Amino acid sequence: MDVPSQIAPDLAERYRQLRPFDEAELKLVRALVKRPDRISRREEVLLRQVLSLAKLWVLSTPADGETLSVGPVLGEFRDRATRLAETIAKLGEGFDPAELGRDAEAFSEPLVEAKTLLLSRYPGRVFPSMIDREVGQKSLVLVLGGGGGSGYVHLGAFSVLQSLGINPDLVVGSSMGSVLGLFRAREVHFREAMVRAVFHGLSFKKLFRVFETDAHYGIPGTFRLYLRSALQRFFVGEDGQSLRIGQTNVPFICVVSGLRGDAVPRDRLQSYERIFTQEFRKGAFGALLHIKDMIFSWAQLIQDIVASGLKPIALGADPETQAFDALDAVGFSCAVPALIHYDIMRDDPRMHELMQATLRRHEVDYFIDGGISANVATRIAWESVQHGRIGTRNAMVLGLDCFAPQLRRNMLFLPLQRIAAETVARDRPFAHEMFSYKNVLSPAALVPSPKQVKQTAQNGRAELERLGPFLQKMVEVLPPIG
């Protein structure tokens, strides 16, 4: 099993050990959905318990919060499970589950023995309920890609999951995906009507202004993003202060890109910023899009910034950055160099100190659009789960890509889509499902009309509903071992 080079060093061996079981389970579940009733429920449960227990590497003890590395204890059982995973890997797509049913019963006793071994190795620290919960309950991690106005299609995905009774246990977002992700993380249960009402009252002038200002932590751009003044009233904590990332009802991670100061081509940035400003003063934002050659040249500037060593940073993945004001994190995640500028200009010592400490820790000087370095940040999502962000390590990572290149659709944005597609390809090995929408709004529709929001939500719902049976089967609760 090849291990992606960008993985956190402490998780490389775990990825190599666990990924074959992930892939076997995905293939088995797809076969079960496509050809149901070919094996008994008991046989199905046994097969899935084997693959799930084989992935059990770390257990968190509820009493003291300590993590126990139980992976080595299960070495002998994992060897047997490996043979099952290899058998599934050799079968064709959409295979007949009956081909495995006759072997399922042979795992009944080894499953109980492995569970008993864990209990005897850690008496008084590991309990049957802990093992059964970790093996039988799979969390959903929702990873939302950016893409300007294309991102509103995520509202349809939220609606589908809600109708299926599936609530995410972690939301990760980049760029526009972080905006919609923050709304989803705000409440345990999604209310589409509430979100549509929020965007009904927005306008381009409320969110953006052409305004010259100094830059502290962000790169200058034509449009200054006033996210806090537009949305602050919806994101207030119980203490009456601005909602912090760690206070969302669903755990939330906002991805930004960290950029070193010596990698910023200031002359080129200022040149594009002036052109955007001049063109915008001739008309609305959409009118900018007629300067096709300049847009393609600007995309090359973004590509050069990427090549300078841009790094994705996960705000909310650790206790320090969970103290970030959520809207500040999202604002930086949407800040596109030379076009959209977000910064902290207010008198807020706590956030200034936190920003400076975070920049120093990551050895960068600025935060910019998270989608440029990780548009569908499934690697960050997977690593966060493995590092204990949501307690359990048994999770399905679902990536939703709204900015995938499409021939004859949004062609003006093709250079930027290709840049994003490269990051999606790098992160794909960490997703259990990477879903690309087809019918999305134009990326330029940053503040769409209520009618457009409603229609794009319907489009997203219609597309993702096809995955409904698969998603339900993946996260269904399995009975206790034995």
mmCIF file of C-alpha atoms in Angstrom, residues 12-349:
data_model
loop_
_atom_site.group_PDB
_atom_site.id
_atom_site.type_symbol
_atom_site.label_atom_id
_atom_site.label_comp_id
_atom_site.label_asym_id
_atom_site.label_seq_id
_atom_site.Cartn_x
_atom_site.Cartn_y
_atom_site.Cartn_z
ATOM 1 C CA ALA A 12 2.073 7.182 7.794
ATOM 2 C CA GLU A 13 2.313 3.645 9.176
ATOM 3 C CA ARG A 14 -1.271 3.763 10.425
ATOM 4 C CA TYR A 15 -2.491 4.774 6.961
ATOM 5 C CA ARG A 16 -0.560 1.909 5.380
ATOM 6 C CA GLN A 17 -2.044 -0.586 7.821
ATOM 7 C CA LEU A 18 -5.634 0.643 7.734
ATOM 8 C CA ARG A 19 -6.323 1.747 4.163
ATOM 9 C CA PRO A 20 -6.705 -1.778 2.698
ATOM 10 C CA PHE A 21 -9.513 -2.458 5.193
ATOM 11 C CA ASP A 22 -11.164 0.858 4.338
ATOM 12 C CA GLU A 23 -11.124 0.012 0.657
ATOM 13 C CA ALA A 24 -12.422 -3.507 1.281
ATOM 14 C CA GLU A 25 -15.299 -2.183 3.379
ATOM 15 C CA LEU A 26 -16.230 0.393 0.736
ATOM 16 C CA LYS A 27 -16.261 -2.248 -1.962
ATOM 17 C CA LEU A 28 -18.284 -4.637 0.206
ATOM 18 C CA VAL A 29 -20.871 -1.985 1.102
ATOM 19 C CA ARG A 30 -21.315 -0.974 -2.548
ATOM 20 C CA ALA A 31 -21.892 -4.614 -3.431
ATOM 21 C CA LEU A 32 -24.410 -5.002 -0.602
ATOM 22 C CA VAL A 33 -26.309 -1.921 -1.783
ATOM 23 C CA LYS A 34 -26.305 -3.059 -5.394
ATOM 24 C CA ARG A 35 -27.263 -6.674 -4.640
ATOM 25 C CA PRO A 36 -29.104 -6.761 -1.296
ATOM 26 C CA ASP A 37 -30.377 -9.952 0.326
ATOM 27 C CA ARG A 38 -27.668 -12.106 -1.237
ATOM 28 C CA ILE A 39 -26.279 -12.939 2.199
ATOM 29 C CA SER A 40 -27.908 -13.070 5.613
ATOM 30 C CA ARG A 41 -27.824 -10.125 7.973
ATOM 31 C CA ARG A 42 -25.629 -12.139 10.349
ATOM 32 C CA GLU A 43 -23.096 -12.857 7.575
ATOM 33 C CA GLU A 44 -23.061 -9.209 6.517
ATOM 34 C CA VAL A 45 -22.502 -8.035 10.095
ATOM 35 C CA LEU A 46 -19.679 -10.525 10.667
ATOM 36 C CA LEU A 47 -17.823 -9.422 7.533
ATOM 37 C CA ARG A 48 -18.141 -5.748 8.376
ATOM 38 C CA GLN A 49 -17.138 -6.305 12.009
ATOM 39 C CA VAL A 50 -13.980 -8.051 10.856
ATOM 40 C CA LEU A 51 -12.949 -5.147 8.627
ATOM 41 C CA SER A 52 -13.871 -2.590 11.270
ATOM 42 C CA LEU A 53 -12.086 -4.319 14.156
ATOM 43 C CA ALA A 54 -8.996 -4.704 11.973
ATOM 44 C CA LYS A 55 -8.886 -0.883 11.743
ATOM 45 C CA LEU A 56 -8.999 -0.448 15.516
ATOM 46 C CA TRP A 57 -5.655 1.143 16.343
ATOM 47 C CA VAL A 58 -6.346 3.614 19.141
ATOM 48 C CA LEU A 59 -8.931 3.661 21.936
ATOM 49 C CA SER A 60 -9.703 6.716 24.037
ATOM 50 C CA THR A 61 -10.507 5.877 27.659
ATOM 51 C CA PRO A 62 -13.480 7.954 28.859
ATOM 52 C CA ALA A 63 -12.332 8.098 32.475
ATOM 53 C CA ASP A 64 -9.048 9.947 31.982
ATOM 54 C CA GLY A 65 -9.063 10.776 28.268
ATOM 55 C CA GLU A 66 -5.899 8.741 27.748
ATOM 56 C CA THR A 67 -5.368 7.108 24.374
ATOM 57 C CA LEU A 68 -4.371 3.463 24.291
ATOM 58 C CA SER A 69 -2.478 2.103 21.287
ATOM 59 C CA VAL A 70 -4.199 -1.251 20.861
ATOM 60 C CA GLY A 71 -3.202 -1.853 17.249
ATOM 61 C CA PRO A 72 -0.205 -4.127 17.999
ATOM 62 C CA VAL A 73 -2.343 -6.306 20.300
ATOM 63 C CA LEU A 74 -4.602 -7.138 17.347
ATOM 64 C CA GLY A 75 -1.735 -8.164 15.063
ATOM 65 C CA GLU A 76 -2.734 -11.843 14.751
ATOM 66 C CA PHE A 77 -6.393 -11.001 14.163
ATOM 67 C CA ARG A 78 -5.392 -8.345 11.616
ATOM 68 C CA ASP A 79 -3.411 -10.954 9.668
ATOM 69 C CA ARG A 80 -6.584 -13.027 9.272
ATOM 70 C CA ALA A 81 -8.599 -9.944 8.338
ATOM 71 C CA THR A 82 -5.963 -9.039 5.745
ATOM 72 C CA ARG A 83 -6.750 -12.225 3.853
ATOM 73 C CA LEU A 84 -10.424 -11.210 3.740
ATOM 74 C CA ALA A 85 -9.488 -7.734 2.489
ATOM 75 C CA GLU A 86 -7.251 -9.233 -0.190
ATOM 76 C CA THR A 87 -10.054 -11.546 -1.299
ATOM 77 C CA ILE A 88 -12.444 -8.614 -1.665
ATOM 78 C CA ALA A 89 -9.803 -6.601 -3.548
ATOM 79 C CA LYS A 90 -9.545 -9.365 -6.156
ATOM 80 C CA LEU A 91 -13.289 -9.455 -6.787
ATOM 81 C CA GLY A 92 -14.790 -7.372 -9.581
ATOM 82 C CA GLU A 93 -16.808 -4.219 -8.938
ATOM 83 C CA GLY A 94 -20.401 -5.024 -8.032
ATOM 84 C CA PHE A 95 -19.495 -8.608 -7.131
ATOM 85 C CA ASP A 96 -22.060 -10.993 -5.688
ATOM 86 C CA PRO A 97 -21.839 -10.788 -1.854
ATOM 87 C CA ALA A 98 -22.819 -14.464 -1.743
ATOM 88 C CA GLU A 99 -19.223 -15.196 -2.772
ATOM 89 C CA LEU A 100 -18.170 -14.115 0.728
ATOM 90 C CA GLY A 101 -21.138 -15.316 2.736
ATOM 91 C CA ARG A 102 -19.946 -18.872 3.129
ATOM 92 C CA ASP A 103 -16.701 -17.645 4.738
ATOM 93 C CA ALA A 104 -18.298 -15.185 7.148
ATOM 94 C CA GLU A 105 -19.160 -17.665 9.888
ATOM 95 C CA ALA A 106 -15.499 -18.653 10.206
ATOM 96 C CA PHE A 107 -14.827 -15.224 11.717
ATOM 97 C CA SER A 108 -17.412 -15.484 14.487
ATOM 98 C CA GLU A 109 -15.084 -17.060 17.035
ATOM 99 C CA PRO A 110 -11.935 -15.022 16.147
ATOM 100 C CA LEU A 111 -13.938 -11.796 16.583
ATOM 101 C CA VAL A 112 -14.941 -12.769 20.119
ATOM 102 C CA GLU A 113 -11.397 -13.931 20.912
ATOM 103 C CA ALA A 114 -9.916 -10.617 19.731
ATOM 104 C CA LYS A 115 -12.403 -8.656 21.805
ATOM 105 C CA THR A 116 -11.648 -10.831 24.862
ATOM 106 C CA LEU A 117 -7.910 -10.327 24.309
ATOM 107 C CA LEU A 118 -8.310 -6.539 24.433
ATOM 108 C CA LEU A 119 -10.360 -6.741 27.629
ATOM 109 C CA SER A 120 -7.825 -8.992 29.329
ATOM 110 C CA ARG A 121 -4.840 -6.889 28.207
ATOM 111 C CA TYR A 122 -6.334 -3.670 29.615
ATOM 112 C CA PRO A 123 -8.410 -4.700 32.663
ATOM 113 C CA GLY A 124 -10.351 -1.852 34.224
ATOM 114 C CA ARG A 125 -9.434 0.494 31.352
ATOM 115 C CA VAL A 126 -11.098 -1.050 28.300
ATOM 116 C CA PHE A 127 -14.725 -2.166 28.502
ATOM 117 C CA PRO A 128 -16.933 -4.100 26.051
ATOM 118 C CA SER A 129 -19.042 -1.011 25.316
ATOM 119 C CA MET A 130 -15.914 0.925 24.242
ATOM 120 C CA ILE A 131 -14.934 -1.722 21.711
ATOM 121 C CA ASP A 132 -18.471 -2.190 20.415
ATOM 122 C CA ARG A 133 -18.935 1.560 19.986
ATOM 123 C CA GLU A 134 -15.646 1.971 18.140
ATOM 124 C CA VAL A 135 -16.301 -1.006 15.870
ATOM 125 C CA GLY A 136 -20.030 -0.608 15.325
ATOM 126 C CA GLN A 137 -20.645 3.159 15.106
ATOM 127 C CA LYS A 138 -19.156 5.037 12.180
ATOM 128 C CA SER A 139 -19.135 8.846 12.190
ATOM 129 C CA LEU A 140 -19.572 10.974 9.080
ATOM 130 C CA VAL A 141 -16.977 13.653 8.366
ATOM 131 C CA LEU A 142 -18.225 16.197 5.841
ATOM 132 C CA VAL A 143 -15.557 18.004 3.784
ATOM 133 C CA LEU A 144 -16.824 20.959 1.742
ATOM 134 C CA GLY A 145 -14.883 22.323 -1.193
ATOM 135 C CA GLY A 146 -14.716 25.953 -2.259
ATOM 136 C CA GLY A 147 -15.454 27.590 -5.574
ATOM 137 C CA GLY A 148 -17.171 30.943 -5.063
ATOM 138 C CA GLY A 149 -20.855 30.853 -5.942
ATOM 139 C CA SER A 150 -20.556 27.193 -6.945
ATOM 140 C CA GLY A 151 -20.392 26.366 -3.242
ATOM 141 C CA TYR A 152 -24.065 27.124 -2.589
ATOM 142 C CA VAL A 153 -24.825 23.676 -4.014
ATOM 143 C CA HIS A 154 -23.670 22.270 -0.643
ATOM 144 C CA LEU A 155 -27.022 23.357 0.806
ATOM 145 C CA GLY A 156 -28.614 20.507 -1.142
ATOM 146 C CA ALA A 157 -26.173 18.015 0.372
ATOM 147 C CA PHE A 158 -27.044 19.219 3.869
ATOM 148 C CA SER A 159 -30.720 18.666 3.085
ATOM 149 C CA VAL A 160 -30.159 15.136 1.755
ATOM 150 C CA LEU A 161 -28.162 14.073 4.810
ATOM 151 C CA GLN A 162 -30.787 15.552 7.129
ATOM 152 C CA SER A 163 -33.554 13.633 5.333
ATOM 153 C CA LEU A 164 -31.518 10.431 5.752
ATOM 154 C CA GLY A 165 -31.151 11.083 9.468
ATOM 155 C CA ILE A 166 -27.366 11.507 9.132
ATOM 156 C CA ASN A 167 -25.755 14.335 11.078
ATOM 157 C CA PRO A 168 -22.035 14.941 10.533
ATOM 158 C CA ASP A 169 -19.734 14.611 13.524
ATOM 159 C CA LEU A 170 -17.131 16.897 11.955
ATOM 160 C CA VAL A 171 -17.367 19.575 9.247
ATOM 161 C CA VAL A 172 -14.272 20.721 7.358
ATOM 162 C CA GLY A 173 -14.461 23.587 4.867
ATOM 163 C CA SER A 174 -12.259 25.587 2.507
ATOM 164 C CA SER A 175 -13.100 28.977 0.981
ATOM 165 C CA MET A 176 -16.842 29.148 0.231
ATOM 166 C CA GLY A 177 -17.069 25.636 1.667
ATOM 167 C CA SER A 178 -15.969 27.094 4.995
ATOM 168 C CA VAL A 179 -18.774 29.687 4.897
ATOM 169 C CA LEU A 180 -21.448 27.056 4.273
ATOM 170 C CA GLY A 181 -19.644 24.670 6.635
ATOM 171 C CA LEU A 182 -19.824 27.172 9.483
ATOM 172 C CA PHE A 183 -23.571 27.474 8.976
ATOM 173 C CA ARG A 184 -23.865 23.672 9.034
ATOM 174 C CA ALA A 185 -21.702 23.380 12.162
ATOM 175 C CA ARG A 186 -23.738 26.067 13.899
ATOM 176 C CA GLU A 187 -26.556 23.595 14.691
ATOM 177 C CA VAL A 188 -26.721 19.827 15.115
ATOM 178 C CA HIS A 189 -29.752 19.590 12.826
ATOM 179 C CA PHE A 190 -29.801 21.457 9.527
ATOM 180 C CA ARG A 191 -32.562 23.953 8.772
ATOM 181 C CA GLU A 192 -32.429 24.970 5.123
ATOM 182 C CA ALA A 193 -35.112 27.635 5.550
ATOM 183 C CA MET A 194 -32.978 29.424 8.133
ATOM 184 C CA VAL A 195 -29.904 29.505 5.896
ATOM 185 C CA ARG A 196 -31.918 30.679 2.901
ATOM 186 C CA ALA A 197 -33.382 33.456 5.063
ATOM 187 C CA VAL A 198 -29.869 34.573 6.013
ATOM 188 C CA PHE A 199 -28.717 34.838 2.423
ATOM 189 C CA HIS A 200 -32.006 36.448 1.392
ATOM 190 C CA GLY A 201 -30.951 39.594 3.269
ATOM 191 C CA LEU A 202 -27.418 39.766 1.848
ATOM 192 C CA SER A 203 -26.216 41.955 -0.978
ATOM 193 C CA PHE A 204 -22.897 42.427 -2.714
ATOM 194 C CA LYS A 205 -22.546 45.907 -1.190
ATOM 195 C CA LYS A 206 -23.071 44.551 2.315
ATOM 196 C CA LEU A 207 -20.317 41.973 1.894
ATOM 197 C CA PHE A 208 -17.774 43.767 -0.305
ATOM 198 C CA ARG A 209 -16.400 47.288 -0.669
ATOM 199 C CA VAL A 210 -13.652 48.737 -2.804
ATOM 200 C CA PHE A 211 -11.595 50.338 -0.082
ATOM 201 C CA GLU A 212 -7.881 51.071 0.269
ATOM 202 C CA THR A 213 -6.502 49.809 3.570
ATOM 203 C CA ASP A 214 -3.346 48.437 5.113
ATOM 204 C CA ALA A 215 -2.835 44.694 5.281
ATOM 205 C CA HIS A 216 -1.863 43.021 8.556
ATOM 206 C CA TYR A 217 -2.361 39.296 8.148
ATOM 207 C CA GLY A 218 -3.920 39.059 4.680
ATOM 208 C CA ILE A 219 -2.853 39.860 1.110
ATOM 209 C CA PRO A 220 -4.360 43.040 -0.405
ATOM 210 C CA GLY A 221 -7.197 42.714 -2.888
ATOM 211 C CA THR A 222 -9.673 44.896 -4.752
ATOM 212 C CA PHE A 223 -12.671 43.886 -2.667
ATOM 213 C CA ARG A 224 -12.549 44.148 1.119
ATOM 214 C CA LEU A 225 -14.683 41.373 2.632
ATOM 215 C CA TYR A 226 -16.912 42.591 5.498
ATOM 216 C CA LEU A 227 -18.004 39.179 6.727
ATOM 217 C CA ARG A 228 -18.372 40.130 10.371
ATOM 218 C CA SER A 229 -20.652 43.110 9.814
ATOM 219 C CA ALA A 230 -22.823 41.054 7.444
ATOM 220 C CA LEU A 231 -23.129 37.835 9.475
ATOM 221 C CA GLN A 232 -22.034 38.609 13.045
ATOM 222 C CA ARG A 233 -25.561 38.448 14.508
ATOM 223 C CA PHE A 234 -25.880 34.806 13.464
ATOM 224 C CA PHE A 235 -22.651 33.726 15.154
ATOM 225 C CA VAL A 236 -22.741 34.748 18.784
ATOM 226 C CA GLY A 237 -21.661 32.437 21.603
ATOM 227 C CA GLU A 238 -23.514 31.814 24.862
ATOM 228 C CA ASP A 239 -21.303 34.443 26.481
ATOM 229 C CA GLY A 240 -22.609 37.076 24.058
ATOM 230 C CA GLN A 241 -19.234 37.339 22.322
ATOM 231 C CA SER A 242 -18.291 36.354 18.785
ATOM 232 C CA LEU A 243 -18.663 32.604 18.285
ATOM 233 C CA ARG A 244 -15.354 30.777 18.450
ATOM 234 C CA ILE A 245 -14.551 27.700 16.399
ATOM 235 C CA GLY A 246 -14.553 25.517 19.490
ATOM 236 C CA GLN A 247 -18.099 26.638 20.372
ATOM 237 C CA THR A 248 -19.914 25.304 17.295
ATOM 238 C CA ASN A 249 -22.454 22.562 18.034
ATOM 239 C CA VAL A 250 -20.804 20.325 15.431
ATOM 240 C CA PRO A 251 -16.982 20.266 15.530
ATOM 241 C CA PHE A 252 -15.673 22.525 12.770
ATOM 242 C CA ILE A 253 -12.328 22.990 11.009
ATOM 243 C CA CYS A 254 -11.659 25.922 8.703
ATOM 244 C CA VAL A 255 -8.809 25.508 6.204
ATOM 245 C CA VAL A 256 -6.674 28.519 5.294
ATOM 246 C CA SER A 257 -3.463 28.705 3.274
ATOM 247 C CA GLY A 258 -0.290 29.952 4.920
ATOM 248 C CA LEU A 259 2.017 32.097 2.788
ATOM 249 C CA ARG A 260 5.539 33.360 3.489
ATOM 250 C CA GLY A 261 6.235 37.042 2.922
ATOM 251 C CA ASP A 262 9.168 36.383 0.589
ATOM 252 C CA ALA A 263 6.858 34.388 -1.700
ATOM 253 C CA VAL A 264 4.532 37.317 -2.360
ATOM 254 C CA PRO A 265 5.100 38.886 -5.829
ATOM 255 C CA ARG A 266 4.070 42.379 -4.691
ATOM 256 C CA ASP A 267 4.453 44.150 -8.031
ATOM 257 C CA ARG A 268 2.257 41.620 -9.811
ATOM 258 C CA LEU A 269 -0.310 41.622 -7.002
ATOM 259 C CA GLN A 270 -0.592 45.399 -7.095
ATOM 260 C CA SER A 271 -0.869 45.367 -10.878
ATOM 261 C CA TYR A 272 -3.816 42.961 -10.878
ATOM 262 C CA GLU A 273 -5.399 44.723 -7.940
ATOM 263 C CA ARG A 274 -5.350 48.031 -9.886
ATOM 264 C CA ILE A 275 -6.833 46.414 -12.989
ATOM 265 C CA PHE A 276 -9.627 44.745 -11.014
ATOM 266 C CA THR A 277 -10.414 48.044 -9.304
ATOM 267 C CA GLN A 278 -10.512 49.973 -12.588
ATOM 268 C CA GLU A 279 -12.729 47.394 -14.262
ATOM 269 C CA PHE A 280 -15.086 47.083 -11.305
ATOM 270 C CA ARG A 281 -15.714 50.836 -11.309
ATOM 271 C CA LYS A 282 -17.056 50.443 -14.844
ATOM 272 C CA GLY A 283 -19.802 48.089 -13.659
ATOM 273 C CA ALA A 284 -20.818 45.151 -11.465
ATOM 274 C CA PHE A 285 -18.513 42.340 -10.362
ATOM 275 C CA GLY A 286 -19.820 40.071 -13.109
ATOM 276 C CA ALA A 287 -18.596 42.594 -15.666
ATOM 277 C CA LEU A 288 -15.031 41.768 -14.642
ATOM 278 C CA LEU A 289 -15.377 38.447 -16.336
ATOM 279 C CA HIS A 290 -15.219 39.925 -19.832
ATOM 280 C CA ILE A 291 -11.484 40.526 -19.390
ATOM 281 C CA LYS A 292 -10.717 36.957 -20.297
ATOM 282 C CA ASP A 293 -7.010 37.296 -21.061
ATOM 283 C CA MET A 294 -6.391 39.080 -17.777
ATOM 284 C CA ILE A 295 -8.262 36.384 -15.819
ATOM 285 C CA PHE A 296 -6.085 33.677 -17.387
ATOM 286 C CA SER A 297 -2.945 35.682 -16.580
ATOM 287 C CA TRP A 298 -4.149 36.213 -12.995
ATOM 288 C CA ALA A 299 -4.625 32.449 -12.679
ATOM 289 C CA GLN A 300 -0.932 32.060 -13.526
ATOM 290 C CA LEU A 301 -0.158 34.402 -10.632
ATOM 291 C CA ILE A 302 -2.144 32.104 -8.326
ATOM 292 C CA GLN A 303 -0.270 29.104 -9.716
ATOM 293 C CA ASP A 304 3.060 30.805 -8.978
ATOM 294 C CA ILE A 305 1.936 31.478 -5.406
ATOM 295 C CA VAL A 306 1.024 27.798 -5.043
ATOM 296 C CA ALA A 307 4.440 26.779 -6.359
ATOM 297 C CA SER A 308 6.149 28.985 -3.760
ATOM 298 C CA GLY A 309 5.379 26.463 -1.028
ATOM 299 C CA LEU A 310 1.873 27.317 0.105
ATOM 300 C CA LYS A 311 0.717 25.152 3.019
ATOM 301 C CA PRO A 312 -2.819 24.324 4.219
ATOM 302 C CA ILE A 313 -3.449 25.161 7.868
ATOM 303 C CA ALA A 314 -6.347 23.676 9.831
ATOM 304 C CA LEU A 315 -7.904 26.242 12.166
ATOM 305 C CA GLY A 316 -9.932 24.353 14.757
ATOM 306 C CA ALA A 317 -7.972 21.105 14.607
ATOM 307 C CA ASP A 318 -6.136 21.879 17.860
ATOM 308 C CA PRO A 319 -7.099 23.552 21.154
ATOM 309 C CA GLU A 320 -5.163 26.735 20.365
ATOM 310 C CA THR A 321 -6.907 27.529 17.092
ATOM 311 C CA GLN A 322 -10.307 26.450 18.424
ATOM 312 C CA ALA A 323 -10.154 29.826 20.193
ATOM 313 C CA PHE A 324 -10.275 31.645 16.831
ATOM 314 C CA ASP A 325 -13.307 33.801 16.111
ATOM 315 C CA ALA A 326 -15.118 31.580 13.617
ATOM 316 C CA LEU A 327 -15.943 34.405 11.213
ATOM 317 C CA ASP A 328 -12.315 35.585 11.153
ATOM 318 C CA ALA A 329 -11.161 32.083 10.212
ATOM 319 C CA VAL A 330 -13.773 31.846 7.450
ATOM 320 C CA GLY A 331 -12.915 35.333 6.205
ATOM 321 C CA PHE A 332 -9.262 34.425 5.689
ATOM 322 C CA SER A 333 -10.281 31.159 4.013
ATOM 323 C CA CYS A 334 -12.151 33.204 1.371
ATOM 324 C CA ALA A 335 -9.392 35.782 0.740
ATOM 325 C CA VAL A 336 -8.253 35.397 -2.883
ATOM 326 C CA PRO A 337 -4.958 37.235 -3.610
ATOM 327 C CA ALA A 338 -5.385 40.509 -5.546
ATOM 328 C CA LEU A 339 -9.165 40.051 -5.650
ATOM 329 C CA ILE A 340 -10.636 39.623 -2.134
ATOM 330 C CA HIS A 341 -8.965 40.950 1.001
ATOM 331 C CA TYR A 342 -9.842 39.946 4.552
ATOM 332 C CA ASP A 343 -8.036 41.138 7.644
ATOM 333 C CA ILE A 344 -8.381 41.909 11.342
ATOM 334 C CA MET A 345 -8.314 45.689 11.546
ATOM 335 C CA ARG A 346 -10.361 46.137 14.734
ATOM 336 C CA ASP A 347 -8.954 46.653 18.231
ATOM 337 C CA ASP A 348 -9.043 43.068 19.484
ATOM 338 C CA PRO A 349 -5.890 42.180 21.483
#
